[in-house]
Tab-separated table of C-alpha atoms and ligand atoms in Angstrom:
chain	number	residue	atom	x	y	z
A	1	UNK	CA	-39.593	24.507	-56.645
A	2	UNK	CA	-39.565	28.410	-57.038
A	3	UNK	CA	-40.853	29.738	-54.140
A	4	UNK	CA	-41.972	33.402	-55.385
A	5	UNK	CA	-43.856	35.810	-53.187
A	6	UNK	CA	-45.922	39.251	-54.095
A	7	UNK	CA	-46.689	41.642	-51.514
A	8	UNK	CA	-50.273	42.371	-51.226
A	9	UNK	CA	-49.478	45.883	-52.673
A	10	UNK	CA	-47.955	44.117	-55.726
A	11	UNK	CA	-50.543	41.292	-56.177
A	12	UNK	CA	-53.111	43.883	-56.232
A	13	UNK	CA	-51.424	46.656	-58.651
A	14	UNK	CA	-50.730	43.816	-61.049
A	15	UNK	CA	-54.697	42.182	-60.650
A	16	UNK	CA	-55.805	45.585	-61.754
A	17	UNK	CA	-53.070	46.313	-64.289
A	18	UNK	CA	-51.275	48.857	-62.592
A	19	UNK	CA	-47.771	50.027	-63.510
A	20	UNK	CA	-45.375	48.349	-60.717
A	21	UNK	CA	-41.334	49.287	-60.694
A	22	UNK	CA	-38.677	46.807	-59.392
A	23	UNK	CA	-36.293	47.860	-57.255
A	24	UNK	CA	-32.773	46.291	-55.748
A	25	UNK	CA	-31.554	45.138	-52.716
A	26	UNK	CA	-28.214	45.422	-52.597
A	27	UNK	CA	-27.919	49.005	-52.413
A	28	UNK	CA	-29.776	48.847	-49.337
A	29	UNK	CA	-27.411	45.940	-47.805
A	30	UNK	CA	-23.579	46.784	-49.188
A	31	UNK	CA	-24.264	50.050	-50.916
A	32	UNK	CA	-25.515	52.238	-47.641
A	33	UNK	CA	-24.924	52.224	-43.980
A	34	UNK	CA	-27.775	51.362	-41.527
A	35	UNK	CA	-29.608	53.971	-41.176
A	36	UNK	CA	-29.728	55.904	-44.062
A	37	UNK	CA	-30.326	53.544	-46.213
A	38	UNK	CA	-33.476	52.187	-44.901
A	39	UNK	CA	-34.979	55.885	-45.139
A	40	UNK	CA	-33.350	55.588	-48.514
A	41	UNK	CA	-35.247	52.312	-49.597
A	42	UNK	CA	-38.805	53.654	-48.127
A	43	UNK	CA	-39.042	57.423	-49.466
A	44	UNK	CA	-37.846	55.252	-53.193
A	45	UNK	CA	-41.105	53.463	-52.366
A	46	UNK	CA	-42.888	56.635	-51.331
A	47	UNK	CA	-41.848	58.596	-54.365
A	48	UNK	CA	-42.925	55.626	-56.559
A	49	UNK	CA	-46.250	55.346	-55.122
A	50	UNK	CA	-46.470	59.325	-55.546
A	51	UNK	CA	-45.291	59.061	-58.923
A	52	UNK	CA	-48.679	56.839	-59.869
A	53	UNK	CA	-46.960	53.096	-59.676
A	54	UNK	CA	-46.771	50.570	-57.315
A	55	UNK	CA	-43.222	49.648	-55.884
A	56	UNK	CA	-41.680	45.813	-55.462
A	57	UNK	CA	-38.647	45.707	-53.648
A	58	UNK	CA	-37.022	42.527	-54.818
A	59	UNK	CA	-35.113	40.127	-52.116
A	60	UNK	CA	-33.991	36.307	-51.420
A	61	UNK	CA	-35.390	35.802	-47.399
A	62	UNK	CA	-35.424	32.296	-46.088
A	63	UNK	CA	-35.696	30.714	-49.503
A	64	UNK	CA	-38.365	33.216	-50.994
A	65	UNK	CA	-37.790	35.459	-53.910
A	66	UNK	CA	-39.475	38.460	-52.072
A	67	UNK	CA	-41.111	40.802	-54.781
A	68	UNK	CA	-42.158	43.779	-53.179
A	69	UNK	CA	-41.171	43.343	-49.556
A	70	UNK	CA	-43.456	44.858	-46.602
A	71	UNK	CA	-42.418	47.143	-44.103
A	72	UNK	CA	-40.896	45.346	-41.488
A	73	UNK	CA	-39.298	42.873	-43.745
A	74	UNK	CA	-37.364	46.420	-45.245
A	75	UNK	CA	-36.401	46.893	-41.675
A	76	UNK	CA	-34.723	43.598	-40.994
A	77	UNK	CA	-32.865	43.396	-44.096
A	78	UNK	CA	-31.960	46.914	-43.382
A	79	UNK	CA	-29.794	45.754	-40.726
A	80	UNK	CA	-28.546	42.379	-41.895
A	81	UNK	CA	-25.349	43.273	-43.435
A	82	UNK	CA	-24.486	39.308	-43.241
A	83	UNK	CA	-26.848	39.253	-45.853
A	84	UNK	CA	-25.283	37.658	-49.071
A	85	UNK	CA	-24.926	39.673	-52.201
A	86	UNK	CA	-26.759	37.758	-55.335
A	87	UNK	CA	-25.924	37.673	-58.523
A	88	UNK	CA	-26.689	35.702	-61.203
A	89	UNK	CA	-24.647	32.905	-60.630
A	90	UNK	CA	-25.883	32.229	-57.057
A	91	UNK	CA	-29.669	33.344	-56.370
A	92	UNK	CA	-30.804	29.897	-57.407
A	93	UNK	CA	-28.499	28.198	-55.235
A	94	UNK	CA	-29.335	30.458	-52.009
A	95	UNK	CA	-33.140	29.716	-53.172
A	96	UNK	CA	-32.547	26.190	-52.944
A	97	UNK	CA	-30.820	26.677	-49.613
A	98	UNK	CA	-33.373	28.750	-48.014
A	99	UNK	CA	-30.838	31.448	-47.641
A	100	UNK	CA	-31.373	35.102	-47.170
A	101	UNK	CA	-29.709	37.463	-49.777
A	102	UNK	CA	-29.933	40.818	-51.352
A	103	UNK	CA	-30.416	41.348	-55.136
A	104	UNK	CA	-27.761	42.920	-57.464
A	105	UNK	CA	-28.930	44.605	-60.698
A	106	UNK	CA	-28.697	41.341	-62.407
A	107	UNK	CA	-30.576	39.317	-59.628
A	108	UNK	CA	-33.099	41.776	-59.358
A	109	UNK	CA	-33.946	41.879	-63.458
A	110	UNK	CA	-34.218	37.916	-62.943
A	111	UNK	CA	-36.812	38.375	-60.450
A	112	UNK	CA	-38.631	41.321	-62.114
A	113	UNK	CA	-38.984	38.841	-65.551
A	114	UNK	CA	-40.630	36.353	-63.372
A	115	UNK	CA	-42.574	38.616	-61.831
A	116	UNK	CA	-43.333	40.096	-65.024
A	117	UNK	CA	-41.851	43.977	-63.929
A	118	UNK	CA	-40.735	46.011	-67.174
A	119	UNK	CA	-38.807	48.293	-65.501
A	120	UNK	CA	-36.419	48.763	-62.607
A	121	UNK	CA	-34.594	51.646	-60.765
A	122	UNK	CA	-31.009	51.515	-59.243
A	123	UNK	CA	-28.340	53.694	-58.379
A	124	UNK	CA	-26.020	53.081	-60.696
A	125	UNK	CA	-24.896	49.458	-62.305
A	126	UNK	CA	-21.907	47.530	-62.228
A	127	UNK	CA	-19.615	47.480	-65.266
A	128	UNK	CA	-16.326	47.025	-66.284
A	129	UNK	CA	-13.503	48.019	-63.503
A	130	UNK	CA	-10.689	49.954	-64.082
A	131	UNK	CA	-7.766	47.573	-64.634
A	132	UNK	CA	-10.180	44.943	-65.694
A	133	UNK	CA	-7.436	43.958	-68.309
A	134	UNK	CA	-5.460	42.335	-65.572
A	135	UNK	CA	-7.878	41.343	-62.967
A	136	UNK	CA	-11.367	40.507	-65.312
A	137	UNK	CA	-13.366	42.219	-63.141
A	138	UNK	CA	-16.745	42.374	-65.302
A	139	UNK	CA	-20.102	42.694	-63.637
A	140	UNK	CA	-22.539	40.578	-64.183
A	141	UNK	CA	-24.755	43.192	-64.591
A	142	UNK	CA	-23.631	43.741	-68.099
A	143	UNK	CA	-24.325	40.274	-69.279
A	144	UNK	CA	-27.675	40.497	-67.791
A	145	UNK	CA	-28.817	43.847	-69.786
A	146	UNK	CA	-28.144	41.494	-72.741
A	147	UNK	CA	-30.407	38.661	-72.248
A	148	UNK	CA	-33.218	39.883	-69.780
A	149	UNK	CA	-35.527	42.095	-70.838
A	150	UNK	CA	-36.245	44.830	-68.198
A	151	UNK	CA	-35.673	48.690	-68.744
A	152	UNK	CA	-33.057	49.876	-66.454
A	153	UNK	CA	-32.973	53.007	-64.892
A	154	UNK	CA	-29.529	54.306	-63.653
A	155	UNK	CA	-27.222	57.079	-63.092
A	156	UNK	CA	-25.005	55.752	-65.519
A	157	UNK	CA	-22.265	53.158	-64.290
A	158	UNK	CA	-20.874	53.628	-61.456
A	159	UNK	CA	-17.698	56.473	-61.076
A	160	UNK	CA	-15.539	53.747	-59.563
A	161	UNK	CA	-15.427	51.565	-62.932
A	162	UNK	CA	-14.227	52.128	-66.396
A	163	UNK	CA	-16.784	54.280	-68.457
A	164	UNK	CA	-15.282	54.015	-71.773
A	165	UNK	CA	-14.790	50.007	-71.393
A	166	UNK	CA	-18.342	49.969	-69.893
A	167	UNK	CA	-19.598	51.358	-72.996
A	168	UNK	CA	-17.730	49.178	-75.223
A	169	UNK	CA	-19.277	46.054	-73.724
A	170	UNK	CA	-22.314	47.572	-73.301
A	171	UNK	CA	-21.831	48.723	-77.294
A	172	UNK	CA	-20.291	44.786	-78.141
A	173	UNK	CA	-23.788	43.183	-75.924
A	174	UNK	CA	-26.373	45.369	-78.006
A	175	UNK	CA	-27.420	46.751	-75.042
A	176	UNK	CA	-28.918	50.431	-75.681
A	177	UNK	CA	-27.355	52.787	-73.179
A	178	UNK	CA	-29.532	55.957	-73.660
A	179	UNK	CA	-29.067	59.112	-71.603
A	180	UNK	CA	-32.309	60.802	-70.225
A	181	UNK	CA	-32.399	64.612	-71.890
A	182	UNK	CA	-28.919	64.850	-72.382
A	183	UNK	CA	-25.799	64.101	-75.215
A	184	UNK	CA	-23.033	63.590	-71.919
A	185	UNK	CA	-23.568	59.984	-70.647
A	186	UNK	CA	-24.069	60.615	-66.975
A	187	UNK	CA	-21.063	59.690	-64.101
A	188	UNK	CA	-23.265	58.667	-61.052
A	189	UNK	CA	-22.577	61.275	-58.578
A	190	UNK	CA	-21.742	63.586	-61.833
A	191	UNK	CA	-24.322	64.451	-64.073
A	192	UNK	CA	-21.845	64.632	-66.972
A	193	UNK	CA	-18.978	62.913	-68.307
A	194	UNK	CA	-16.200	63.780	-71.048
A	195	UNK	CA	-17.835	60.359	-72.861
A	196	UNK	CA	-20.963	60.814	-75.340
A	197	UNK	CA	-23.818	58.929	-75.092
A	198	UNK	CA	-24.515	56.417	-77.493
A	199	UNK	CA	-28.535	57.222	-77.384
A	200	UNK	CA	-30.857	60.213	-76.436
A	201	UNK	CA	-34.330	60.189	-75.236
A	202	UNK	CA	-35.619	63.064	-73.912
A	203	UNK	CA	-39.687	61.516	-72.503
A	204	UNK	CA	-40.549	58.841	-70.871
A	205	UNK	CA	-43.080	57.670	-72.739
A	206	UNK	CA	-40.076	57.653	-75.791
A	207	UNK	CA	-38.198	55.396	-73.509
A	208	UNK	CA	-41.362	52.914	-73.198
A	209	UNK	CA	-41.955	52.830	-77.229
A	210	UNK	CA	-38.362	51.943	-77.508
A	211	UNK	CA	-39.072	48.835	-75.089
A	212	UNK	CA	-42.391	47.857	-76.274
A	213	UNK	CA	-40.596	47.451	-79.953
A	214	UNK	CA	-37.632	45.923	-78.519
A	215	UNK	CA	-40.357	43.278	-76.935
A	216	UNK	CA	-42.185	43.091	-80.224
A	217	UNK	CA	-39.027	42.486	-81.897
A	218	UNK	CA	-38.405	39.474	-79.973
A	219	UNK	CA	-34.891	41.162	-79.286
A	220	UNK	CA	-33.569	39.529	-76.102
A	221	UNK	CA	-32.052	41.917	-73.506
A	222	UNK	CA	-32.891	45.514	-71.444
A	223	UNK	CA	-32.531	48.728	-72.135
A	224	UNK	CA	-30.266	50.787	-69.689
A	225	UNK	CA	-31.711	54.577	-69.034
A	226	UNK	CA	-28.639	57.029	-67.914
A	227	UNK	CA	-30.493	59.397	-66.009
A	228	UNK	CA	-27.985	62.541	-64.175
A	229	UNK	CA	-28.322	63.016	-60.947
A	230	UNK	CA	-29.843	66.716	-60.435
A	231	UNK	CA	-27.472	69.662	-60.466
A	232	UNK	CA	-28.115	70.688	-57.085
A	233	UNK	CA	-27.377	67.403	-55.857
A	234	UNK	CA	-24.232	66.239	-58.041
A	235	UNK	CA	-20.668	66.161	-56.810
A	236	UNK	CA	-18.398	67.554	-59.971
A	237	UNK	CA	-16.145	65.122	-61.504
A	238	UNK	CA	-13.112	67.185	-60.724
A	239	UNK	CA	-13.535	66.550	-57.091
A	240	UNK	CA	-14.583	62.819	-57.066
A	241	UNK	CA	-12.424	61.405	-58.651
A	242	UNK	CA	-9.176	62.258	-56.708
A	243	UNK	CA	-11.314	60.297	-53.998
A	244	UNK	CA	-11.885	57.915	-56.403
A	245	UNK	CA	-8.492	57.337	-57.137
A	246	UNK	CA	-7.574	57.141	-53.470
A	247	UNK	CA	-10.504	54.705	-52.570
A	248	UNK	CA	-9.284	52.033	-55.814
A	249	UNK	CA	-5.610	52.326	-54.774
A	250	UNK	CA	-6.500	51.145	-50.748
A	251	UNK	CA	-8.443	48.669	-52.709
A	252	UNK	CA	-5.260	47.399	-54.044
A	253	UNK	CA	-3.228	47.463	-51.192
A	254	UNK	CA	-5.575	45.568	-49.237
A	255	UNK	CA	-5.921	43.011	-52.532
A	256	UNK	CA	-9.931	43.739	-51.952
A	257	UNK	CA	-11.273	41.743	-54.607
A	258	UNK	CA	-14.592	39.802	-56.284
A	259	UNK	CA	-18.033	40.308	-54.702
A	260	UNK	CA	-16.450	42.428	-52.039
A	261	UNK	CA	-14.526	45.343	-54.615
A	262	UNK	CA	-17.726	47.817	-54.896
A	263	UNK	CA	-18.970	47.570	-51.323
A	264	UNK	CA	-15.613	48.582	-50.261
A	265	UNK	CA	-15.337	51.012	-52.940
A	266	UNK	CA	-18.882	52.882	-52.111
A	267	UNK	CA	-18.003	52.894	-47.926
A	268	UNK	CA	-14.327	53.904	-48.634
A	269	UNK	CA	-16.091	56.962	-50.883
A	270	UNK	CA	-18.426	57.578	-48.220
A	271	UNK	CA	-16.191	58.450	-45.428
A	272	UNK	CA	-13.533	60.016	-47.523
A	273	UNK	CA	-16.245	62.596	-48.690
A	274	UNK	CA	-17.945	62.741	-44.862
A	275	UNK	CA	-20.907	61.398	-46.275
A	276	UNK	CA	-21.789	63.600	-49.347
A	277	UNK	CA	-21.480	60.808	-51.636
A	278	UNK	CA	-24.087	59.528	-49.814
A	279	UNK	CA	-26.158	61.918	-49.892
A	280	UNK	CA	-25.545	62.143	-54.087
A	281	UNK	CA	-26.492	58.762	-54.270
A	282	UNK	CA	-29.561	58.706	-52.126
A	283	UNK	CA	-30.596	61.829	-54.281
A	284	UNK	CA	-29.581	60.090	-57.655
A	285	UNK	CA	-31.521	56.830	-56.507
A	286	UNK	CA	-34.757	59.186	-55.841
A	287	UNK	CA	-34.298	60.879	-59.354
A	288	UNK	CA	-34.155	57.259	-60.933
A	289	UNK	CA	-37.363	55.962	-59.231
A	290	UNK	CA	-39.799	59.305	-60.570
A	291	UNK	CA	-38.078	58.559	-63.826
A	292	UNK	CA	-38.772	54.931	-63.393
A	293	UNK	CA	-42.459	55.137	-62.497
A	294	UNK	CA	-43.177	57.717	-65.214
A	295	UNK	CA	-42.042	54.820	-67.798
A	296	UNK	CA	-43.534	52.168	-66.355
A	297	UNK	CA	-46.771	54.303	-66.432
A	298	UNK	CA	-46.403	55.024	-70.045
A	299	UNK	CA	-45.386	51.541	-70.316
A	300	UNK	CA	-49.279	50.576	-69.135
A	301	UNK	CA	-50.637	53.422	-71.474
A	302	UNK	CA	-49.062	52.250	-74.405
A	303	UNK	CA	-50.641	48.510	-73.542
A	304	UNK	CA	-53.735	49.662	-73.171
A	305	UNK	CA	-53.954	52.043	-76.305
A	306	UNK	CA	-52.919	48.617	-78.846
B	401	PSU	N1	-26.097	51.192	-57.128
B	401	PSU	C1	-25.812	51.887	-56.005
B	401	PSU	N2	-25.209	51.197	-54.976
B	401	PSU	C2	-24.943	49.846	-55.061
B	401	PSU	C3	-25.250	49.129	-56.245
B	401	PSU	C4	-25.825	49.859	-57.236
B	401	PSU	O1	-26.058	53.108	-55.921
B	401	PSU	O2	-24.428	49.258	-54.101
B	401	PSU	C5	-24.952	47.627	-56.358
B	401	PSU	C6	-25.893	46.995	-57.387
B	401	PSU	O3	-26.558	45.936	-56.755
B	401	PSU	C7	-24.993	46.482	-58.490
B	401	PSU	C8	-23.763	46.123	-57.705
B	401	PSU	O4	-25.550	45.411	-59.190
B	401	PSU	O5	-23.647	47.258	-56.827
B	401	PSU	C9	-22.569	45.904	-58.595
B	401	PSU	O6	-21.684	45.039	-57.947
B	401	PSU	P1	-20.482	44.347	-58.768
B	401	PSU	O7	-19.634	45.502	-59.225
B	401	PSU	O8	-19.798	43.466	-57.754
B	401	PSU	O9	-21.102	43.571	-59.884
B	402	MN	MN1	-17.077	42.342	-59.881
């Protein structure tokens, strides 16, 4: 049997019909070092709860699907970097083991739906990797934009993959990909790219008619929000992706590969840069949350106006 837990924060926000925002896991246990990226995950919550919304951290601990996790349940998964990084294929089968895992993007729209969470911020998502054509490295991420329906918020895919093959399953799925007050689809630590964006919203509250009508429509599948990192904040594309480059070809050489490619990928990035991509992501992440919230707010506005 499922064995699905609110926090008291989230039980109470949804009683009263408050807007609530998912947010991942994984990012917290492969995508930052201990630390920073528990003062990442709590100022996310912070800002969320600032932003008018209620936030619900979404984890696999001891057999529970975790949404919204409470303070010193953040810490300990903080530090647990044996924790195991879930996907689609394998959060029922750590449920049914009692097994402790974080939540990709995929695992954590799963949970949201059951939860009953319309919207979810994240870094950036998985997608297609460069050289996919030989190794079929897809995310799973992608597949799960197409069938679950939860409004993603994200810096775009992240710099490490394939952005125009990204787009093209993305395009082939039916998933919109819609960039947040911009044409330039966003690059994750780069707030533009040389690719166009195949959608442009430019409110939040534009973004949650667009997924109330999806809903209505009985369309299957999410909506994927490209939101750029701030200006201030960015790293130009010009001098990532040299790093980039150099990050993917130690990849190679050390035939890194499966679950373990974009963990390696994101550290690699981090100390090549001395920790300014980590700072750009933690700043990114922040950016997608107060985006977030202000949807899911509208979100509960537009619900309560029909
Ligand atoms: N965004 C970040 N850092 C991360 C991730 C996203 O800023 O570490 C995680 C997400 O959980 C995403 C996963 O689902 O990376 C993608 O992994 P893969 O490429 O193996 O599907
Ligand atoms: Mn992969």
């Amino acid at each position: 049997m499922l064995n699905m837990l609110r926090s008291s924060e989230v039980a109470a926000a949804q009683a009263a019909g408050r807007a609530v925002v998912a947010l991942e896991s994984t990012i917290i246990t492969h995508g930052m070092p201990y630390p920073q990226n528990l003062e990442m995950a709590r100022g996310v919550e912070q800002l969320i709860r600032e932003a008018g919304a209620v936030p619900a951290t979404i984890a696999v601990i001891d057999g529970v699907l975790h949404i919204g996790l409470e303070d010193s349940k953040l810490e300990e998964l903080a530090q647990r970097p044996d924790a195991a990084k879930l996907s689609r294929a394998d959060m029922a089968l750590c449920l049914s083991q009692g097994g402790t895992g974080a939540t990709t993007v995929a695992a954590t729209m799963i949970g949201a739906r059951l939860a009953g969470i319309d919207v979810f911020a994240t870094g950036g998502i998985g997608g297609v990797h460069r050289g996919a054509e030989h190794s079929f490295d897809v995310s799973a991420d992608l597949q799960e934009l197409a069938q679950t329906p939860v409004t993603v918020v994200a810096a775009g895919a992240k710099a490490i993959l394939d952005i125009p093959k990204t787009l093209e399953v993305l395009e082939t799925l039916g998933v919109p990909v819609i960039a947040y007050g911009q044409d330039s689809l966003p690059a994750f630590w780069s707030c533009k790219s040389a690719h166009p964006a195949p959608q442009r919203l430019d409110t939040a509250a534009d973004i949650a008619r667009a997924h109330k009508l999806r809903t209505e429509m009985k369309v299957p599948g999410g909506q994927l929000v490209a939101n750029p990192v701030p200006q201030a904040d960015q790293i130009p594309q010009d001098e990532i992706e040299p790093i980039v480059q150099r990050a993917l070809q130690e990849a190679e050489t050390q035939n890194i590969a499966a679950k373990a490619v974009t963990p390696f990928l994101l550290q690699r990035i981090f100390e090549l840069t001395e920790g300014r991509s980590l700072a750009t992501n933690i700043a990114l992440v922040r950016n997608n949350a107060r985006l977030a919230a202000e949807i899911a707010v509208a979100l509960g506005d537009l619900e309560k106006s029909t």
